[in-house]
mmCIF file of C-alpha atoms in Angstrom:
data_model
loop_
_atom_site.group_PDB
_atom_site.id
_atom_site.type_symbol
_atom_site.label_atom_id
_atom_site.label_comp_id
_atom_site.label_asym_id
_atom_site.label_seq_id
_atom_site.Cartn_x
_atom_site.Cartn_y
_atom_site.Cartn_z
ATOM 1 C CA UNK A 32 -66.444 -23.551 -71.217
ATOM 2 C CA UNK A 33 -67.380 -25.806 -68.193
ATOM 3 C CA UNK A 34 -65.098 -28.902 -67.503
ATOM 4 C CA UNK A 35 -68.038 -31.059 -68.297
ATOM 5 C CA UNK A 36 -68.421 -29.417 -71.663
ATOM 6 C CA UNK A 37 -64.551 -29.954 -72.370
ATOM 7 C CA UNK A 38 -64.888 -33.494 -71.559
ATOM 8 C CA UNK A 39 -68.017 -34.000 -73.770
ATOM 9 C CA UNK A 40 -66.290 -32.179 -76.716
ATOM 10 C CA UNK A 41 -63.214 -34.668 -76.357
ATOM 11 C CA UNK A 42 -65.649 -37.662 -76.561
ATOM 12 C CA UNK A 43 -66.607 -36.305 -79.967
ATOM 13 C CA UNK A 44 -64.761 -37.771 -83.068
ATOM 14 C CA UNK A 45 -64.209 -34.229 -84.019
ATOM 15 C CA UNK A 46 -60.957 -34.493 -82.442
ATOM 16 C CA UNK A 47 -59.743 -38.008 -82.847
ATOM 17 C CA UNK A 48 -60.050 -40.673 -85.527
ATOM 18 C CA UNK A 49 -62.181 -44.171 -85.173
ATOM 19 C CA UNK A 50 -58.785 -45.516 -84.390
ATOM 20 C CA UNK A 51 -58.268 -44.037 -81.076
ATOM 21 C CA UNK A 52 -60.276 -45.045 -78.054
ATOM 22 C CA UNK A 53 -60.521 -42.406 -75.481
ATOM 23 C CA UNK A 54 -61.642 -45.126 -72.872
ATOM 24 C CA UNK A 55 -58.295 -46.831 -72.835
ATOM 25 C CA UNK A 56 -55.794 -46.316 -70.100
ATOM 26 C CA UNK A 57 -52.502 -44.532 -70.664
ATOM 27 C CA UNK A 58 -50.113 -47.484 -70.235
ATOM 28 C CA UNK A 59 -50.546 -49.035 -66.849
ATOM 29 C CA UNK A 60 -51.540 -45.783 -65.364
ATOM 30 C CA UNK A 61 -55.426 -45.190 -63.998
ATOM 31 C CA UNK A 62 -55.778 -42.277 -66.197
ATOM 32 C CA UNK A 63 -57.516 -42.485 -69.595
ATOM 33 C CA UNK A 64 -57.055 -40.920 -72.987
ATOM 34 C CA UNK A 65 -60.237 -39.178 -72.468
ATOM 35 C CA UNK A 66 -58.732 -37.330 -69.225
ATOM 36 C CA UNK A 67 -55.569 -36.821 -70.993
ATOM 37 C CA UNK A 68 -57.223 -34.820 -73.944
ATOM 38 C CA UNK A 69 -59.827 -33.084 -71.856
ATOM 39 C CA UNK A 70 -56.795 -32.027 -69.239
ATOM 40 C CA UNK A 71 -54.820 -30.577 -72.301
ATOM 41 C CA UNK A 72 -57.803 -29.058 -73.878
ATOM 42 C CA UNK A 73 -58.357 -26.930 -70.875
ATOM 43 C CA UNK A 74 -54.852 -25.617 -70.303
ATOM 44 C CA UNK A 75 -52.681 -26.304 -73.065
ATOM 45 C CA UNK A 76 -52.603 -23.608 -75.782
ATOM 46 C CA UNK A 77 -50.102 -25.205 -78.247
ATOM 47 C CA UNK A 78 -52.263 -28.483 -78.036
ATOM 48 C CA UNK A 79 -55.462 -26.813 -78.955
ATOM 49 C CA UNK A 80 -53.612 -24.798 -81.937
ATOM 50 C CA UNK A 81 -52.366 -27.920 -83.240
ATOM 51 C CA UNK A 82 -55.789 -29.911 -82.514
ATOM 52 C CA UNK A 83 -57.631 -26.995 -84.607
ATOM 53 C CA UNK A 84 -56.335 -28.432 -87.935
ATOM 54 C CA UNK A 85 -55.618 -32.188 -87.525
ATOM 55 C CA UNK A 86 -57.107 -35.083 -85.933
ATOM 56 C CA UNK A 87 -55.344 -37.484 -83.271
ATOM 57 C CA UNK A 88 -54.552 -40.809 -84.699
ATOM 58 C CA UNK A 89 -52.501 -42.586 -82.278
ATOM 59 C CA UNK A 90 -51.800 -41.988 -78.543
ATOM 60 C CA UNK A 91 -48.904 -43.926 -76.638
ATOM 61 C CA UNK A 92 -47.538 -43.538 -72.997
ATOM 62 C CA UNK A 93 -44.252 -45.264 -72.015
ATOM 63 C CA UNK A 94 -42.633 -45.235 -68.799
ATOM 64 C CA UNK A 95 -39.334 -43.400 -68.770
ATOM 65 C CA UNK A 96 -38.615 -43.577 -65.115
ATOM 66 C CA UNK A 97 -35.933 -46.140 -65.237
ATOM 67 C CA UNK A 98 -34.644 -45.460 -61.670
ATOM 68 C CA UNK A 99 -34.803 -41.817 -61.949
ATOM 69 C CA UNK A 100 -38.282 -41.592 -60.390
ATOM 70 C CA UNK A 101 -37.800 -42.842 -56.884
ATOM 71 C CA UNK A 102 -41.184 -41.999 -55.495
ATOM 72 C CA UNK A 103 -43.225 -41.880 -58.929
ATOM 73 C CA UNK A 104 -43.642 -43.227 -62.203
ATOM 74 C CA UNK A 105 -42.973 -40.790 -65.103
ATOM 75 C CA UNK A 106 -44.432 -41.536 -68.593
ATOM 76 C CA UNK A 107 -43.640 -39.952 -71.894
ATOM 77 C CA UNK A 108 -47.073 -39.593 -73.644
ATOM 78 C CA UNK A 109 -46.932 -39.179 -77.513
ATOM 79 C CA UNK A 110 -49.825 -37.757 -79.413
ATOM 80 C CA UNK A 111 -49.723 -38.254 -83.159
ATOM 81 C CA UNK A 112 -51.582 -36.119 -85.377
ATOM 82 C CA UNK A 113 -52.482 -37.021 -88.731
ATOM 83 C CA UNK A 114 -50.772 -34.173 -90.553
ATOM 84 C CA UNK A 115 -47.714 -34.010 -88.283
ATOM 85 C CA UNK A 116 -44.641 -36.206 -88.826
ATOM 86 C CA UNK A 117 -43.467 -35.674 -84.988
ATOM 87 C CA UNK A 118 -45.849 -36.516 -82.249
ATOM 88 C CA UNK A 119 -46.744 -34.099 -79.624
ATOM 89 C CA UNK A 120 -45.328 -35.032 -76.386
ATOM 90 C CA UNK A 121 -46.211 -34.448 -72.836
ATOM 91 C CA UNK A 122 -45.116 -36.019 -69.426
ATOM 92 C CA UNK A 123 -47.334 -37.637 -66.930
ATOM 93 C CA UNK A 124 -45.979 -38.192 -63.480
ATOM 94 C CA UNK A 125 -47.932 -40.483 -61.097
ATOM 95 C CA UNK A 126 -46.908 -40.874 -57.200
ATOM 96 C CA UNK A 127 -45.922 -44.442 -55.984
ATOM 97 C CA UNK A 128 -43.363 -46.449 -53.886
ATOM 98 C CA UNK A 129 -42.868 -49.218 -56.376
ATOM 99 C CA UNK A 130 -40.201 -47.747 -58.586
ATOM 100 C CA UNK A 131 -38.015 -47.037 -55.342
ATOM 101 C CA UNK A 132 -39.052 -50.307 -53.334
ATOM 102 C CA UNK A 133 -38.623 -52.611 -56.435
ATOM 103 C CA UNK A 134 -35.622 -50.916 -57.667
ATOM 104 C CA UNK A 135 -32.630 -53.531 -58.471
ATOM 105 C CA UNK A 136 -30.488 -51.782 -56.084
ATOM 106 C CA UNK A 137 -32.908 -52.534 -53.340
ATOM 107 C CA UNK A 138 -31.507 -56.134 -53.019
ATOM 108 C CA UNK A 139 -33.281 -57.128 -50.119
ATOM 109 C CA UNK A 140 -36.628 -55.930 -51.054
ATOM 110 C CA UNK A 141 -36.980 -53.388 -48.096
ATOM 111 C CA UNK A 142 -39.676 -51.282 -48.004
ATOM 112 C CA UNK A 143 -37.762 -47.896 -48.159
ATOM 113 C CA UNK A 144 -40.528 -45.666 -48.597
ATOM 114 C CA UNK A 145 -44.028 -45.992 -47.363
ATOM 115 C CA UNK A 146 -47.430 -44.963 -48.992
ATOM 116 C CA UNK A 147 -47.757 -42.098 -46.649
ATOM 117 C CA UNK A 148 -44.233 -40.731 -47.404
ATOM 118 C CA UNK A 149 -45.220 -40.666 -51.176
ATOM 119 C CA UNK A 150 -48.530 -39.180 -50.478
ATOM 120 C CA UNK A 151 -47.005 -36.377 -48.448
ATOM 121 C CA UNK A 152 -44.452 -35.822 -51.081
ATOM 122 C CA UNK A 153 -46.750 -35.700 -53.971
ATOM 123 C CA UNK A 154 -49.172 -33.190 -52.310
ATOM 124 C CA UNK A 155 -46.085 -31.164 -51.259
ATOM 125 C CA UNK A 156 -45.033 -30.677 -55.111
ATOM 126 C CA UNK A 157 -48.938 -30.055 -55.989
ATOM 127 C CA UNK A 158 -48.969 -27.211 -53.310
ATOM 128 C CA UNK A 159 -45.686 -25.807 -54.873
ATOM 129 C CA UNK A 160 -47.124 -25.659 -58.368
ATOM 130 C CA UNK A 161 -50.341 -24.080 -57.183
ATOM 131 C CA UNK A 162 -49.472 -21.876 -54.889
ATOM 132 C CA UNK A 163 -45.940 -20.479 -55.508
ATOM 133 C CA UNK A 164 -44.776 -21.581 -59.013
ATOM 134 C CA UNK A 165 -46.745 -18.997 -61.180
ATOM 135 C CA UNK A 166 -45.065 -16.151 -59.251
ATOM 136 C CA UNK A 167 -41.342 -17.274 -59.203
ATOM 137 C CA UNK A 168 -39.186 -16.483 -62.011
ATOM 138 C CA UNK A 169 -37.227 -19.754 -62.553
ATOM 139 C CA UNK A 170 -36.954 -22.554 -65.019
ATOM 140 C CA UNK A 171 -40.093 -24.674 -64.193
ATOM 141 C CA UNK A 172 -42.150 -26.952 -66.084
ATOM 142 C CA UNK A 173 -45.585 -25.875 -67.463
ATOM 143 C CA UNK A 174 -48.334 -27.731 -65.589
ATOM 144 C CA UNK A 175 -51.544 -28.794 -67.350
ATOM 145 C CA UNK A 176 -53.057 -30.666 -64.770
ATOM 146 C CA UNK A 177 -52.348 -31.145 -61.022
ATOM 147 C CA UNK A 178 -54.255 -33.553 -59.074
ATOM 148 C CA UNK A 179 -53.399 -34.232 -55.176
ATOM 149 C CA UNK A 180 -52.972 -37.945 -53.952
ATOM 150 C CA UNK A 181 -55.795 -39.142 -51.397
ATOM 151 C CA UNK A 182 -57.898 -42.281 -50.741
ATOM 152 C CA UNK A 183 -60.076 -41.370 -53.666
ATOM 153 C CA UNK A 184 -57.348 -40.367 -56.365
ATOM 154 C CA UNK A 185 -54.035 -41.747 -57.090
ATOM 155 C CA UNK A 186 -52.937 -38.459 -57.777
ATOM 156 C CA UNK A 187 -50.941 -36.982 -60.929
ATOM 157 C CA UNK A 188 -48.966 -34.104 -62.570
ATOM 158 C CA UNK A 189 -49.584 -33.616 -66.221
ATOM 159 C CA UNK A 190 -46.928 -31.254 -67.745
ATOM 160 C CA UNK A 191 -44.888 -29.988 -70.704
ATOM 161 C CA UNK A 192 -42.178 -32.553 -72.228
ATOM 162 C CA UNK A 193 -38.589 -31.256 -72.314
ATOM 163 C CA UNK A 194 -37.225 -34.929 -73.519
ATOM 164 C CA UNK A 195 -36.046 -33.623 -76.967
ATOM 165 C CA UNK A 196 -34.842 -30.272 -75.892
ATOM 166 C CA UNK A 197 -33.097 -30.899 -72.458
ATOM 167 C CA UNK A 198 -31.419 -34.042 -70.380
ATOM 168 C CA UNK A 199 -30.075 -34.622 -67.053
ATOM 169 C CA UNK A 200 -26.268 -34.859 -66.498
ATOM 170 C CA UNK A 201 -25.435 -38.533 -65.486
ATOM 171 C CA UNK A 202 -24.198 -38.544 -61.802
ATOM 172 C CA UNK A 203 -20.759 -39.878 -62.867
ATOM 173 C CA UNK A 204 -20.417 -36.819 -65.107
ATOM 174 C CA UNK A 205 -19.356 -34.132 -62.839
ATOM 175 C CA UNK A 206 -21.349 -30.835 -62.919
ATOM 176 C CA UNK A 207 -19.108 -27.812 -64.191
ATOM 177 C CA UNK A 208 -18.495 -24.555 -62.537
ATOM 178 C CA UNK A 209 -20.572 -22.879 -64.786
ATOM 179 C CA UNK A 210 -23.655 -25.106 -63.996
ATOM 180 C CA UNK A 211 -23.106 -24.334 -60.338
ATOM 181 C CA UNK A 212 -23.237 -20.575 -61.055
ATOM 182 C CA UNK A 213 -26.182 -21.209 -63.264
ATOM 183 C CA UNK A 214 -27.946 -22.993 -60.290
ATOM 184 C CA UNK A 215 -26.835 -20.308 -57.810
ATOM 185 C CA UNK A 216 -28.506 -17.663 -59.908
ATOM 186 C CA UNK A 217 -31.918 -19.394 -59.915
ATOM 187 C CA UNK A 218 -31.624 -20.241 -56.130
ATOM 188 C CA UNK A 219 -30.937 -16.551 -55.382
ATOM 189 C CA UNK A 220 -34.280 -15.643 -57.381
ATOM 190 C CA UNK A 221 -36.066 -18.420 -55.209
ATOM 191 C CA UNK A 222 -35.006 -17.063 -52.032
ATOM 192 C CA UNK A 223 -35.823 -13.626 -52.673
ATOM 193 C CA UNK A 224 -39.241 -14.381 -53.490
ATOM 194 C CA UNK A 225 -39.673 -16.005 -49.986
ATOM 195 C CA UNK A 226 -37.641 -13.394 -48.119
ATOM 196 C CA UNK A 227 -40.115 -10.900 -49.638
ATOM 197 C CA UNK A 228 -43.297 -12.757 -49.107
ATOM 198 C CA UNK A 229 -45.118 -12.229 -45.923
ATOM 199 C CA UNK A 230 -44.342 -15.086 -43.600
ATOM 200 C CA UNK A 231 -47.911 -15.352 -42.515
ATOM 201 C CA UNK A 232 -48.465 -16.956 -46.008
ATOM 202 C CA UNK A 233 -46.067 -19.812 -45.614
ATOM 203 C CA UNK A 234 -44.145 -20.149 -42.284
ATOM 204 C CA UNK A 235 -45.329 -23.132 -40.207
ATOM 205 C CA UNK A 236 -46.888 -24.886 -43.047
ATOM 206 C CA UNK A 237 -44.031 -26.729 -44.788
ATOM 207 C CA UNK A 238 -41.821 -27.674 -41.705
ATOM 208 C CA UNK A 239 -41.334 -31.242 -42.467
ATOM 209 C CA UNK A 240 -38.072 -32.415 -44.225
ATOM 210 C CA UNK A 241 -38.821 -35.721 -45.859
ATOM 211 C CA UNK A 242 -35.117 -36.697 -46.366
ATOM 212 C CA UNK A 243 -34.370 -36.224 -43.110
ATOM 213 C CA UNK A 244 -37.355 -38.491 -42.187
ATOM 214 C CA UNK A 245 -36.159 -41.061 -44.682
ATOM 215 C CA UNK A 246 -32.994 -41.598 -42.983
ATOM 216 C CA UNK A 247 -34.638 -43.201 -39.655
ATOM 217 C CA UNK A 248 -34.724 -46.800 -40.825
ATOM 218 C CA UNK A 249 -31.926 -48.923 -39.748
ATOM 219 C CA UNK A 250 -32.115 -51.195 -42.451
ATOM 220 C CA UNK A 251 -30.540 -48.385 -44.494
ATOM 221 C CA UNK A 252 -27.216 -48.675 -42.576
ATOM 222 C CA UNK A 253 -26.091 -51.587 -44.651
ATOM 223 C CA UNK A 254 -25.713 -49.301 -47.678
ATOM 224 C CA UNK A 255 -23.361 -47.155 -45.656
ATOM 225 C CA UNK A 256 -21.525 -50.075 -44.420
ATOM 226 C CA UNK A 257 -21.162 -51.241 -48.106
ATOM 227 C CA UNK A 258 -19.059 -48.209 -48.985
ATOM 228 C CA UNK A 259 -16.615 -48.789 -46.108
ATOM 229 C CA UNK A 260 -16.326 -52.298 -47.179
ATOM 230 C CA UNK A 261 -15.350 -51.449 -50.824
ATOM 231 C CA UNK A 262 -12.861 -48.927 -49.867
ATOM 232 C CA UNK A 263 -11.952 -49.198 -46.121
ATOM 233 C CA UNK A 264 -8.800 -47.132 -46.369
ATOM 234 C CA UNK A 265 -10.751 -44.345 -47.755
ATOM 235 C CA UNK A 266 -13.998 -44.404 -45.465
ATOM 236 C CA UNK A 267 -13.099 -45.969 -42.314
ATOM 237 C CA UNK A 268 -12.505 -42.668 -40.667
ATOM 238 C CA UNK A 269 -15.779 -41.075 -42.084
ATOM 239 C CA UNK A 270 -17.676 -44.241 -40.920
ATOM 240 C CA UNK A 271 -16.153 -44.209 -37.348
ATOM 241 C CA UNK A 272 -16.794 -40.306 -37.166
ATOM 242 C CA UNK A 273 -20.523 -40.610 -38.616
ATOM 243 C CA UNK A 274 -21.616 -44.147 -37.597
ATOM 244 C CA UNK A 275 -24.137 -43.110 -34.828
ATOM 245 C CA UNK A 276 -25.695 -40.339 -37.107
ATOM 246 C CA UNK A 277 -26.028 -42.105 -40.339
ATOM 247 C CA UNK A 278 -29.683 -43.211 -39.640
ATOM 248 C CA UNK A 279 -30.451 -40.469 -37.299
ATOM 249 C CA UNK A 280 -33.339 -38.253 -38.249
ATOM 250 C CA UNK A 281 -32.124 -35.732 -35.564
ATOM 251 C CA UNK A 282 -28.855 -35.221 -37.218
ATOM 252 C CA UNK A 283 -30.054 -34.897 -40.914
ATOM 253 C CA UNK A 284 -32.766 -32.306 -39.479
ATOM 254 C CA UNK A 285 -30.322 -30.091 -37.749
ATOM 255 C CA UNK A 286 -27.543 -29.904 -39.998
ATOM 256 C CA UNK A 287 -29.575 -29.662 -43.585
ATOM 257 C CA UNK A 288 -32.521 -27.576 -42.071
ATOM 258 C CA UNK A 289 -32.983 -26.336 -38.528
ATOM 259 C CA UNK A 290 -29.358 -25.091 -38.294
ATOM 260 C CA UNK A 291 -30.038 -21.755 -39.793
ATOM 261 C CA UNK A 292 -31.672 -20.789 -36.525
ATOM 262 C CA UNK A 293 -28.308 -20.879 -34.284
ATOM 263 C CA UNK A 294 -26.475 -19.405 -37.177
ATOM 264 C CA UNK A 295 -28.952 -16.557 -37.388
ATOM 265 C CA UNK A 296 -29.758 -16.926 -41.123
ATOM 266 C CA UNK A 297 -33.570 -16.326 -42.091
ATOM 267 C CA UNK A 298 -35.876 -19.032 -42.908
ATOM 268 C CA UNK A 299 -36.778 -19.615 -46.523
ATOM 269 C CA UNK A 300 -38.641 -22.513 -48.377
ATOM 270 C CA UNK A 301 -36.126 -24.667 -50.226
ATOM 271 C CA UNK A 302 -36.241 -27.278 -53.025
ATOM 272 C CA UNK A 303 -34.833 -29.664 -50.686
ATOM 273 C CA UNK A 304 -33.693 -32.163 -53.254
ATOM 274 C CA UNK A 305 -31.362 -30.655 -55.925
ATOM 275 C CA UNK A 306 -29.124 -33.118 -57.553
ATOM 276 C CA UNK A 307 -28.691 -34.961 -60.936
ATOM 277 C CA UNK A 308 -32.071 -36.594 -61.403
ATOM 278 C CA UNK A 309 -34.010 -33.307 -60.686
ATOM 279 C CA UNK A 310 -32.289 -31.025 -63.080
ATOM 280 C CA UNK A 311 -32.594 -30.760 -66.779
ATOM 281 C CA UNK A 312 -30.018 -28.985 -68.738
ATOM 282 C CA UNK A 313 -30.624 -27.437 -72.169
ATOM 283 C CA UNK A 314 -29.191 -29.055 -74.955
ATOM 284 C CA UNK A 315 -26.681 -27.528 -77.485
ATOM 285 C CA UNK A 316 -27.364 -27.802 -81.330
ATOM 286 C CA UNK A 317 -25.322 -31.046 -81.639
ATOM 287 C CA UNK A 318 -27.091 -32.576 -78.761
ATOM 288 C CA UNK A 319 -24.451 -32.310 -75.928
ATOM 289 C CA UNK A 320 -25.692 -30.732 -72.727
ATOM 290 C CA UNK A 321 -25.114 -26.888 -72.340
ATOM 291 C CA UNK A 322 -24.337 -25.061 -68.741
ATOM 292 C CA UNK A 323 -27.957 -23.489 -68.921
ATOM 293 C CA UNK A 324 -30.562 -24.927 -66.773
ATOM 294 C CA UNK A 325 -33.763 -26.088 -68.442
ATOM 295 C CA UNK A 326 -35.854 -26.561 -65.418
ATOM 296 C CA UNK A 327 -36.029 -27.736 -62.045
ATOM 297 C CA UNK A 328 -37.893 -30.754 -61.196
ATOM 298 C CA UNK A 329 -39.394 -32.829 -58.303
ATOM 299 C CA UNK A 330 -40.602 -30.272 -55.791
ATOM 300 C CA UNK A 331 -41.765 -33.016 -53.442
ATOM 301 C CA UNK A 332 -39.353 -32.474 -50.708
ATOM 302 C CA UNK A 333 -39.954 -28.420 -50.796
ATOM 303 C CA UNK A 334 -39.811 -27.240 -47.225
ATOM 304 C CA UNK A 335 -38.664 -24.495 -44.731
ATOM 305 C CA UNK A 336 -35.237 -24.634 -44.041
ATOM 306 C CA UNK A 337 -31.667 -23.101 -44.592
ATOM 307 C CA UNK A 338 -30.840 -21.011 -47.731
ATOM 308 C CA UNK A 339 -27.556 -22.634 -48.184
ATOM 309 C CA UNK A 340 -28.708 -26.345 -48.317
ATOM 310 C CA UNK A 341 -29.757 -26.414 -51.933
ATOM 311 C CA UNK A 342 -26.469 -25.379 -53.312
ATOM 312 C CA UNK A 343 -24.538 -27.666 -50.755
ATOM 313 C CA UNK A 344 -26.499 -30.557 -52.091
ATOM 314 C CA UNK A 345 -25.708 -29.824 -55.622
ATOM 315 C CA UNK A 346 -21.949 -28.963 -54.953
ATOM 316 C CA UNK A 347 -21.554 -31.893 -52.840
ATOM 317 C CA UNK A 348 -23.519 -34.615 -54.686
ATOM 318 C CA UNK A 349 -22.720 -33.523 -58.358
ATOM 319 C CA UNK A 350 -19.494 -31.999 -58.598
ATOM 320 C CA UNK A 351 -16.373 -33.663 -58.669
ATOM 321 C CA UNK A 352 -14.272 -32.965 -55.519
ATOM 322 C CA UNK A 353 -11.395 -30.996 -57.356
ATOM 323 C CA UNK A 354 -13.646 -28.786 -58.976
ATOM 324 C CA UNK A 355 -15.805 -28.298 -56.134
ATOM 325 C CA UNK A 356 -12.986 -27.446 -53.618
ATOM 326 C CA UNK A 357 -11.447 -24.758 -56.048
ATOM 327 C CA UNK A 358 -15.044 -22.850 -56.709
ATOM 328 C CA UNK A 359 -17.374 -23.814 -54.224
ATOM 329 C CA UNK A 360 -17.023 -20.609 -51.990
ATOM 330 C CA UNK A 361 -16.625 -18.187 -54.852
ATOM 331 C CA UNK A 362 -20.144 -19.883 -56.076
ATOM 332 C CA UNK A 363 -21.613 -19.204 -52.676
ATOM 333 C CA UNK A 364 -20.226 -15.722 -52.593
ATOM 334 C CA UNK A 365 -21.784 -15.133 -55.910
ATOM 335 C CA UNK A 366 -25.115 -16.322 -54.676
ATOM 336 C CA UNK A 367 -25.059 -14.111 -51.636
ATOM 337 C CA UNK A 368 -24.356 -10.959 -53.605
ATOM 338 C CA UNK A 369 -26.973 -12.046 -55.884
ATOM 339 C CA UNK A 370 -29.521 -12.275 -53.155
ATOM 340 C CA UNK A 371 -28.412 -8.719 -51.814
ATOM 341 C CA UNK A 372 -28.879 -7.160 -55.261
ATOM 342 C CA UNK A 373 -32.300 -8.632 -55.808
ATOM 343 C CA UNK A 374 -33.401 -7.394 -52.342
ATOM 344 C CA UNK A 375 -32.285 -4.088 -53.099
ATOM 345 C CA UNK A 376 -34.063 -3.824 -56.275
ATOM 346 C CA UNK A 377 -37.150 -4.595 -53.976
ATOM 347 C CA UNK A 378 -36.257 -1.800 -51.863
ATOM 348 C CA UNK A 379 -35.215 -4.439 -49.005
ATOM 349 C CA UNK A 380 -31.858 -5.285 -47.211
ATOM 350 C CA UNK A 381 -30.428 -8.414 -45.743
ATOM 351 C CA UNK A 382 -29.656 -8.967 -42.440
ATOM 352 C CA UNK A 383 -27.257 -11.581 -42.731
ATOM 353 C CA UNK A 384 -23.453 -11.940 -43.835
ATOM 354 C CA UNK A 385 -21.430 -13.806 -46.147
ATOM 355 C CA UNK A 386 -19.654 -15.430 -43.238
ATOM 356 C CA UNK A 387 -23.129 -16.550 -41.848
ATOM 357 C CA UNK A 388 -24.149 -18.221 -45.225
ATOM 358 C CA UNK A 389 -20.566 -19.830 -45.260
ATOM 359 C CA UNK A 390 -21.331 -21.315 -41.808
ATOM 360 C CA UNK A 391 -24.716 -22.586 -42.874
ATOM 361 C CA UNK A 392 -23.154 -24.188 -46.016
ATOM 362 C CA UNK A 393 -20.603 -25.933 -44.129
ATOM 363 C CA UNK A 394 -23.124 -27.448 -41.772
ATOM 364 C CA UNK A 395 -25.572 -28.328 -44.748
ATOM 365 C CA UNK A 396 -22.651 -29.850 -46.486
ATOM 366 C CA UNK A 397 -22.096 -32.555 -43.763
ATOM 367 C CA UNK A 398 -25.645 -33.855 -44.192
ATOM 368 C CA UNK A 399 -25.411 -33.875 -47.944
ATOM 369 C CA UNK A 400 -21.987 -36.046 -47.879
ATOM 370 C CA UNK A 401 -23.575 -38.627 -45.618
ATOM 371 C CA UNK A 402 -26.305 -38.907 -48.317
ATOM 372 C CA UNK A 403 -23.742 -39.096 -51.078
ATOM 373 C CA UNK A 404 -22.248 -42.075 -49.242
ATOM 374 C CA UNK A 405 -25.921 -43.823 -49.375
ATOM 375 C CA UNK A 406 -26.079 -42.921 -53.054
ATOM 376 C CA UNK A 407 -22.718 -44.160 -54.032
ATOM 377 C CA UNK A 408 -23.684 -47.570 -52.446
ATOM 378 C CA UNK A 409 -27.542 -47.772 -53.306
ATOM 379 C CA UNK A 410 -27.026 -46.777 -56.919
ATOM 380 C CA UNK A 411 -24.005 -48.957 -57.594
ATOM 381 C CA UNK A 412 -24.879 -52.242 -55.704
ATOM 382 C CA UNK A 413 -24.080 -54.091 -59.154
ATOM 383 C CA UNK A 414 -26.094 -57.317 -58.435
ATOM 384 C CA UNK A 415 -28.050 -56.813 -61.704
ATOM 385 C CA UNK A 416 -25.265 -55.771 -64.057
ATOM 386 C CA UNK A 417 -24.805 -57.558 -67.288
ATOM 387 C CA UNK A 418 -20.962 -58.861 -68.133
ATOM 388 C CA UNK A 419 -21.238 -55.827 -70.620
ATOM 389 C CA UNK A 420 -22.632 -53.300 -68.172
ATOM 390 C CA UNK A 421 -20.154 -54.263 -65.326
ATOM 391 C CA UNK A 422 -16.770 -52.670 -66.595
ATOM 392 C CA UNK A 423 -18.696 -49.501 -67.324
ATOM 393 C CA UNK A 424 -20.684 -49.271 -63.916
ATOM 394 C CA UNK A 425 -17.535 -50.144 -62.017
ATOM 395 C CA UNK A 426 -15.751 -47.333 -63.532
ATOM 396 C CA UNK A 427 -18.653 -44.870 -62.796
ATOM 397 C CA UNK A 428 -18.749 -46.077 -59.346
ATOM 398 C CA UNK A 429 -14.964 -45.394 -58.739
ATOM 399 C CA UNK A 430 -15.702 -41.778 -59.916
ATOM 400 C CA UNK A 431 -18.728 -41.198 -57.671
ATOM 401 C CA UNK A 432 -16.720 -43.059 -54.665
ATOM 402 C CA UNK A 433 -13.857 -40.629 -55.229
ATOM 403 C CA UNK A 434 -16.084 -37.569 -55.163
ATOM 404 C CA UNK A 435 -17.770 -39.082 -51.666
ATOM 405 C CA UNK A 436 -14.157 -39.604 -50.369
ATOM 406 C CA UNK A 437 -13.469 -36.028 -50.800
ATOM 407 C CA UNK A 438 -16.911 -35.020 -49.478
ATOM 408 C CA UNK A 439 -16.362 -36.949 -46.433
ATOM 409 C CA UNK A 440 -13.199 -35.681 -45.945
ATOM 410 C CA UNK A 441 -14.473 -32.053 -45.958
ATOM 411 C CA UNK A 442 -17.650 -33.190 -43.676
ATOM 412 C CA UNK A 443 -14.995 -34.492 -41.084
ATOM 413 C CA UNK A 444 -13.531 -31.208 -40.651
ATOM 414 C CA UNK A 445 -16.944 -29.186 -40.855
ATOM 415 C CA UNK A 446 -18.339 -31.476 -37.996
ATOM 416 C CA UNK A 447 -15.802 -30.266 -35.620
ATOM 417 C CA UNK A 448 -17.801 -27.023 -35.267
ATOM 418 C CA UNK A 449 -21.243 -28.793 -34.908
ATOM 419 C CA UNK A 450 -22.625 -28.539 -31.202
ATOM 420 C CA UNK A 451 -23.002 -32.320 -30.443
ATOM 421 C CA UNK A 452 -25.843 -31.552 -28.230
ATOM 422 C CA UNK A 453 -27.959 -30.511 -31.455
ATOM 423 C CA UNK A 454 -27.431 -33.925 -32.938
ATOM 424 C CA UNK A 455 -26.917 -36.511 -30.397
#
């Protein structure tokens, strides 16, 4: 059936009751109910199976971003069928800078991200889902509609919902070692895919690291200074060591991305932004989080780089210092061994050692520790906390600041081995 026929079919009252106006927009988004239904009818088998036996009586869309979608708005869309007790749910993600620039933590109202930044990030994610995702056996969300952002279109990703079956692990709650091993397992699969994929299909096409470019704005410096002001005894040395690098794209580009060239590691395509907000974990039967990843989200920063950067970001930002220090190199060795085994199954070998991976990890860790300094400040400014929230949020901030302190202590040591002509 042609797309025009699908849309026409969904304009028919065969699929909705008279109470549903298919011309209405989904919340404050530019997309209509008609667009939603035609998109699902084209790609979602489960939706079609339900629709065969029941009409839709109500549709709602609710913004669930709440500070988690830094360069997008994320809507939970609920479709209520007449004969089902629970609504059928999907997720609609629309790119935009408002959620980041208007975040309460942005106390001075700075333009932290531009529309060009948002457009590039969204279109990179679209590329990942259309070109690579179908061939990679890692936990990914099912996509029902992928629309790039351009002057004629706001862009969108329409995907399956995991709101009820999975959740993120809050930043102040340190990730477990089991979570780290689970992440490492999936990253090994991701990198094996690109190590086996002919390089002419991807090398040179995704060279831009958007996070490195983000940290070129001088007005971000105040967020790093804030950490030193809160705990000068813990961060004065770190601030002194990295003061000239904290807002340097050259610094972040080298330590998180291109350092692999000097070490002798192969280039791979990396997620680039693996941390709390971009990971959902499966729920146990009692509603608690398991150690099994449900899905990697937000492939907006997807880029060519160092195969240790993703795991360095996860362990630096998400794990408490004591747990990380005890297990990080065991996890890294596990990931190396997993890559070796997966490559052997493909009849191939690796031409790099674990020691090279360890060297790459330490370099990557430096950049991630610096970014954790920013997050510890930006996410816990406290200007908009209520009296009820304040004691809780201050306690959470203390936990994240302690994690940041231990990360910066290690980063200072690792930085001694970085050739300064690469970052100055």
